[in-house]
Amino acid sequence: MTSVNMSSIEWPAIVKLTQHDELLYLEHQRDWLELACLYQHHFIETDQLLDSKSQLYFICATPQTIHEDPVSELPQLLRQPQILPLTEFIKWVQNHAQALGQCCVAKLAFTTVTQGFEIVRTLEE
């Protein structure tokens, strides 16, 4: 697993925090940078970012040290060898909808990752 260049991530993306069912929708790289700055010391090693091509990345917080460059302290994204299966993404979206108090969550389904991203985006509004 190697740290990735931000340009290899297909935006929008979704962050899945291990300890929460809610998903965080990130429209642009700028949204990731804001989240990473706010949350940088709170990520745990099983938190993940999913890009719009189904590529999974683990979010690895950097140790708390003093750096000259604050950007170097931001969490690193480690690309996973596998993509997230659509069936697993559907579970993520259903759990997200349920956490937001939506009803009929079991009927919530989609056939493409793009549709799933759109559901998460609209649930956030």
PDB file of N, CA, C and O in Angstrom, residues 9-43:
ATOM      1  N   ILE A   9      -7.424  10.398  -7.473  1.00  0.00           N
ATOM      2  CA  ILE A   9      -8.759  10.168  -6.917  1.00  0.00           C
ATOM      3  C   ILE A   9      -9.802  10.800  -7.822  1.00  0.00           C
ATOM      4  O   ILE A   9      -9.656  11.933  -8.254  1.00  0.00           O
ATOM      5  N   GLU A  10     -10.841  10.017  -8.114  1.00  0.00           N
ATOM      6  CA  GLU A  10     -11.948  10.510  -8.942  1.00  0.00           C
ATOM      7  C   GLU A  10     -13.006  11.123  -8.020  1.00  0.00           C
ATOM      8  O   GLU A  10     -13.613  10.422  -7.214  1.00  0.00           O
ATOM      9  N   TRP A  11     -13.204  12.431  -8.139  1.00  0.00           N
ATOM     10  CA  TRP A  11     -14.192  13.138  -7.317  1.00  0.00           C
ATOM     11  C   TRP A  11     -15.523  13.137  -8.030  1.00  0.00           C
ATOM     12  O   TRP A  11     -15.545  13.120  -9.245  1.00  0.00           O
ATOM     13  N   PRO A  12     -16.635  13.115  -7.333  1.00  0.00           N
ATOM     14  CA  PRO A  12     -16.768  13.177  -5.879  1.00  0.00           C
ATOM     15  C   PRO A  12     -16.324  11.881  -5.201  1.00  0.00           C
ATOM     16  O   PRO A  12     -16.100  10.868  -5.862  1.00  0.00           O
ATOM     17  N   ALA A  13     -16.221  11.975  -3.872  1.00  0.00           N
ATOM     18  CA  ALA A  13     -15.825  10.823  -3.065  1.00  0.00           C
ATOM     19  C   ALA A  13     -16.691  10.795  -1.809  1.00  0.00           C
ATOM     20  O   ALA A  13     -17.386  11.765  -1.497  1.00  0.00           O
ATOM     21  N   ILE A  14     -16.622   9.674  -1.122  1.00  0.00           N
ATOM     22  CA  ILE A  14     -17.377   9.499   0.124  1.00  0.00           C
ATOM     23  C   ILE A  14     -16.414   8.987   1.183  1.00  0.00           C
ATOM     24  O   ILE A  14     -15.611   8.090   0.912  1.00  0.00           O
ATOM     25  N   VAL A  15     -16.524   9.553   2.382  1.00  0.00           N
ATOM     26  CA  VAL A  15     -15.740   9.056   3.513  1.00  0.00           C
ATOM     27  C   VAL A  15     -16.654   8.205   4.379  1.00  0.00           C
ATOM     28  O   VAL A  15     -17.768   8.617   4.727  1.00  0.00           O
ATOM     29  N   LYS A  16     -16.179   7.015   4.707  1.00  0.00           N
ATOM     30  CA  LYS A  16     -16.884   6.087   5.599  1.00  0.00           C
ATOM     31  C   LYS A  16     -16.053   5.951   6.862  1.00  0.00           C
ATOM     32  O   LYS A  16     -14.978   5.357   6.846  1.00  0.00           O
ATOM     33  N   LEU A  17     -16.548   6.553   7.942  1.00  0.00           N
ATOM     34  CA  LEU A  17     -15.873   6.430   9.226  1.00  0.00           C
ATOM     35  C   LEU A  17     -16.319   5.129   9.878  1.00  0.00           C
ATOM     36  O   LEU A  17     -17.510   4.814   9.902  1.00  0.00           O
ATOM     37  N   THR A  18     -15.384   4.387  10.395  1.00  0.00           N
ATOM     38  CA  THR A  18     -15.661   3.072  10.965  1.00  0.00           C
ATOM     39  C   THR A  18     -16.712   3.129  12.068  1.00  0.00           C
ATOM     40  O   THR A  18     -17.563   2.262  12.163  1.00  0.00           O
ATOM     41  N   GLN A  19     -16.661   4.152  12.890  1.00  0.00           N
ATOM     42  CA  GLN A  19     -17.516   4.206  14.075  1.00  0.00           C
ATOM     43  C   GLN A  19     -18.867   4.871  13.828  1.00  0.00           C
ATOM     44  O   GLN A  19     -19.631   5.078  14.759  1.00  0.00           O
ATOM     45  N   HIS A  20     -19.179   5.214  12.567  1.00  0.00           N
ATOM     46  CA  HIS A  20     -20.438   5.891  12.259  1.00  0.00           C
ATOM     47  C   HIS A  20     -21.047   5.296  10.996  1.00  0.00           C
ATOM     48  O   HIS A  20     -20.338   4.898  10.085  1.00  0.00           O
ATOM     49  N   ASP A  21     -22.383   5.294  10.947  1.00  0.00           N
ATOM     50  CA  ASP A  21     -23.062   4.840   9.734  1.00  0.00           C
ATOM     51  C   ASP A  21     -23.218   5.969   8.718  1.00  0.00           C
ATOM     52  O   ASP A  21     -23.396   5.714   7.536  1.00  0.00           O
ATOM     53  N   GLU A  22     -23.176   7.230   9.201  1.00  0.00           N
ATOM     54  CA  GLU A  22     -23.311   8.345   8.272  1.00  0.00           C
ATOM     55  C   GLU A  22     -22.113   8.389   7.332  1.00  0.00           C
ATOM     56  O   GLU A  22     -20.988   8.149   7.737  1.00  0.00           O
ATOM     57  N   LEU A  23     -22.385   8.714   6.086  1.00  0.00           N
ATOM     58  CA  LEU A  23     -21.335   8.881   5.081  1.00  0.00           C
ATOM     59  C   LEU A  23     -21.108  10.365   4.874  1.00  0.00           C
ATOM     60  O   LEU A  23     -22.043  11.164   4.967  1.00  0.00           O
ATOM     61  N   LEU A  24     -19.882  10.733   4.587  1.00  0.00           N
ATOM     62  CA  LEU A  24     -19.548  12.136   4.340  1.00  0.00           C
ATOM     63  C   LEU A  24     -19.291  12.305   2.851  1.00  0.00           C
ATOM     64  O   LEU A  24     -18.347  11.725   2.305  1.00  0.00           O
ATOM     65  N   TYR A  25     -20.150  13.078   2.205  1.00  0.00           N
ATOM     66  CA  TYR A  25     -20.055  13.298   0.758  1.00  0.00           C
ATOM     67  C   TYR A  25     -19.086  14.441   0.497  1.00  0.00           C
ATOM     68  O   TYR A  25     -19.217  15.528   1.063  1.00  0.00           O
ATOM     69  N   LEU A  26     -18.107  14.195  -0.361  1.00  0.00           N
ATOM     70  CA  LEU A  26     -17.101  15.200  -0.706  1.00  0.00           C
ATOM     71  C   LEU A  26     -17.161  15.456  -2.208  1.00  0.00           C
ATOM     72  O   LEU A  26     -16.784  14.598  -3.002  1.00  0.00           O
ATOM     73  N   GLU A  27     -17.636  16.620  -2.575  1.00  0.00           N
ATOM     74  CA  GLU A  27     -17.803  16.958  -3.991  1.00  0.00           C
ATOM     75  C   GLU A  27     -16.460  17.140  -4.689  1.00  0.00           C
ATOM     76  O   GLU A  27     -16.260  16.699  -5.811  1.00  0.00           O
ATOM     77  N   HIS A  28     -15.528  17.818  -3.996  1.00  0.00           N
ATOM     78  CA  HIS A  28     -14.253  18.188  -4.617  1.00  0.00           C
ATOM     79  C   HIS A  28     -13.090  17.865  -3.692  1.00  0.00           C
ATOM     80  O   HIS A  28     -13.281  17.675  -2.488  1.00  0.00           O
ATOM     81  N   GLN A  29     -11.898  17.878  -4.217  1.00  0.00           N
ATOM     82  CA  GLN A  29     -10.686  17.683  -3.420  1.00  0.00           C
ATOM     83  C   GLN A  29     -10.626  18.706  -2.280  1.00  0.00           C
ATOM     84  O   GLN A  29     -10.198  18.392  -1.185  1.00  0.00           O
ATOM     85  N   ARG A  30     -11.084  19.911  -2.534  1.00  0.00           N
ATOM     86  CA  ARG A  30     -11.108  20.968  -1.507  1.00  0.00           C
ATOM     87  C   ARG A  30     -11.900  20.503  -0.267  1.00  0.00           C
ATOM     88  O   ARG A  30     -11.517  20.779   0.865  1.00  0.00           O
ATOM     89  N   ASP A  31     -13.008  19.778  -0.497  1.00  0.00           N
ATOM     90  CA  ASP A  31     -13.818  19.283   0.622  1.00  0.00           C
ATOM     91  C   ASP A  31     -13.018  18.271   1.450  1.00  0.00           C
ATOM     92  O   ASP A  31     -13.127  18.231   2.677  1.00  0.00           O
ATOM     93  N   TRP A  32     -12.232  17.434   0.770  1.00  0.00           N
ATOM     94  CA  TRP A  32     -11.368  16.480   1.477  1.00  0.00           C
ATOM     95  C   TRP A  32     -10.339  17.235   2.320  1.00  0.00           C
ATOM     96  O   TRP A  32     -10.108  16.901   3.478  1.00  0.00           O
ATOM     97  N   LEU A  33      -9.729  18.249   1.746  1.00  0.00           N
ATOM     98  CA  LEU A  33      -8.705  18.999   2.488  1.00  0.00           C
ATOM     99  C   LEU A  33      -9.293  19.661   3.730  1.00  0.00           C
ATOM    100  O   LEU A  33      -8.677  19.655   4.795  1.00  0.00           O
ATOM    101  N   GLU A  34     -10.508  20.197   3.617  1.00  0.00           N
ATOM    102  CA  GLU A  34     -11.177  20.796   4.784  1.00  0.00           C
ATOM    103  C   GLU A  34     -11.436  19.738   5.848  1.00  0.00           C
ATOM    104  O   GLU A  34     -11.150  19.944   7.030  1.00  0.00           O
ATOM    105  N   LEU A  35     -12.001  18.599   5.445  1.00  0.00           N
ATOM    106  CA  LEU A  35     -12.283  17.514   6.386  1.00  0.00           C
ATOM    107  C   LEU A  35     -10.997  17.006   7.018  1.00  0.00           C
ATOM    108  O   LEU A  35     -10.923  16.802   8.236  1.00  0.00           O
ATOM    109  N   ALA A  36      -9.964  16.815   6.195  1.00  0.00           N
ATOM    110  CA  ALA A  36      -8.689  16.300   6.694  1.00  0.00           C
ATOM    111  C   ALA A  36      -8.077  17.246   7.724  1.00  0.00           C
ATOM    112  O   ALA A  36      -7.511  16.796   8.723  1.00  0.00           O
ATOM    113  N   CYS A  37      -8.213  18.539   7.498  1.00  0.00           N
ATOM    114  CA  CYS A  37      -7.683  19.516   8.464  1.00  0.00           C
ATOM    115  C   CYS A  37      -8.459  19.470   9.779  1.00  0.00           C
ATOM    116  O   CYS A  37      -7.871  19.458  10.858  1.00  0.00           O
ATOM    117  N   LEU A  38      -9.775  19.424   9.678  1.00  0.00           N
ATOM    118  CA  LEU A  38     -10.615  19.429  10.879  1.00  0.00           C
ATOM    119  C   LEU A  38     -10.488  18.138  11.688  1.00  0.00           C
ATOM    120  O   LEU A  38     -10.556  18.141  12.903  1.00  0.00           O
ATOM    121  N   TYR A  39     -10.337  17.042  10.987  1.00  0.00           N
ATOM    122  CA  TYR A  39     -10.474  15.714  11.578  1.00  0.00           C
ATOM    123  C   TYR A  39      -9.144  14.992  11.715  1.00  0.00           C
ATOM    124  O   TYR A  39      -9.099  13.850  12.132  1.00  0.00           O
ATOM    125  N   GLN A  40      -8.039  15.647  11.332  1.00  0.00           N
ATOM    126  CA  GLN A  40      -6.779  14.948  11.082  1.00  0.00           C
ATOM    127  C   GLN A  40      -6.311  14.021  12.193  1.00  0.00           C
ATOM    128  O   GLN A  40      -5.722  12.991  11.920  1.00  0.00           O
ATOM    129  N   HIS A  41      -6.561  14.345  13.439  1.00  0.00           N
ATOM    130  CA  HIS A  41      -6.078  13.492  14.528  1.00  0.00           C
ATOM    131  C   HIS A  41      -7.176  12.576  15.072  1.00  0.00           C
ATOM    132  O   HIS A  41      -6.994  11.928  16.091  1.00  0.00           O
ATOM    133  N   HIS A  42      -8.306  12.528  14.384  1.00  0.00           N
ATOM    134  CA  HIS A  42      -9.430  11.708  14.848  1.00  0.00           C
ATOM    135  C   HIS A  42      -9.708  10.508  13.963  1.00  0.00           C
ATOM    136  O   HIS A  42     -10.525   9.660  14.306  1.00  0.00           O
ATOM    137  N   PHE A  43      -9.058  10.443  12.809  1.00  0.00           N
ATOM    138  CA  PHE A  43      -9.245   9.279  11.943  1.00  0.00           C
ATOM    139  C   PHE A  43      -8.638   8.054  12.607  1.00  0.00           C
ATOM    140  O   PHE A  43      -7.661   8.154  13.349  1.00  0.00           O
TER     141      PHE A  43
END
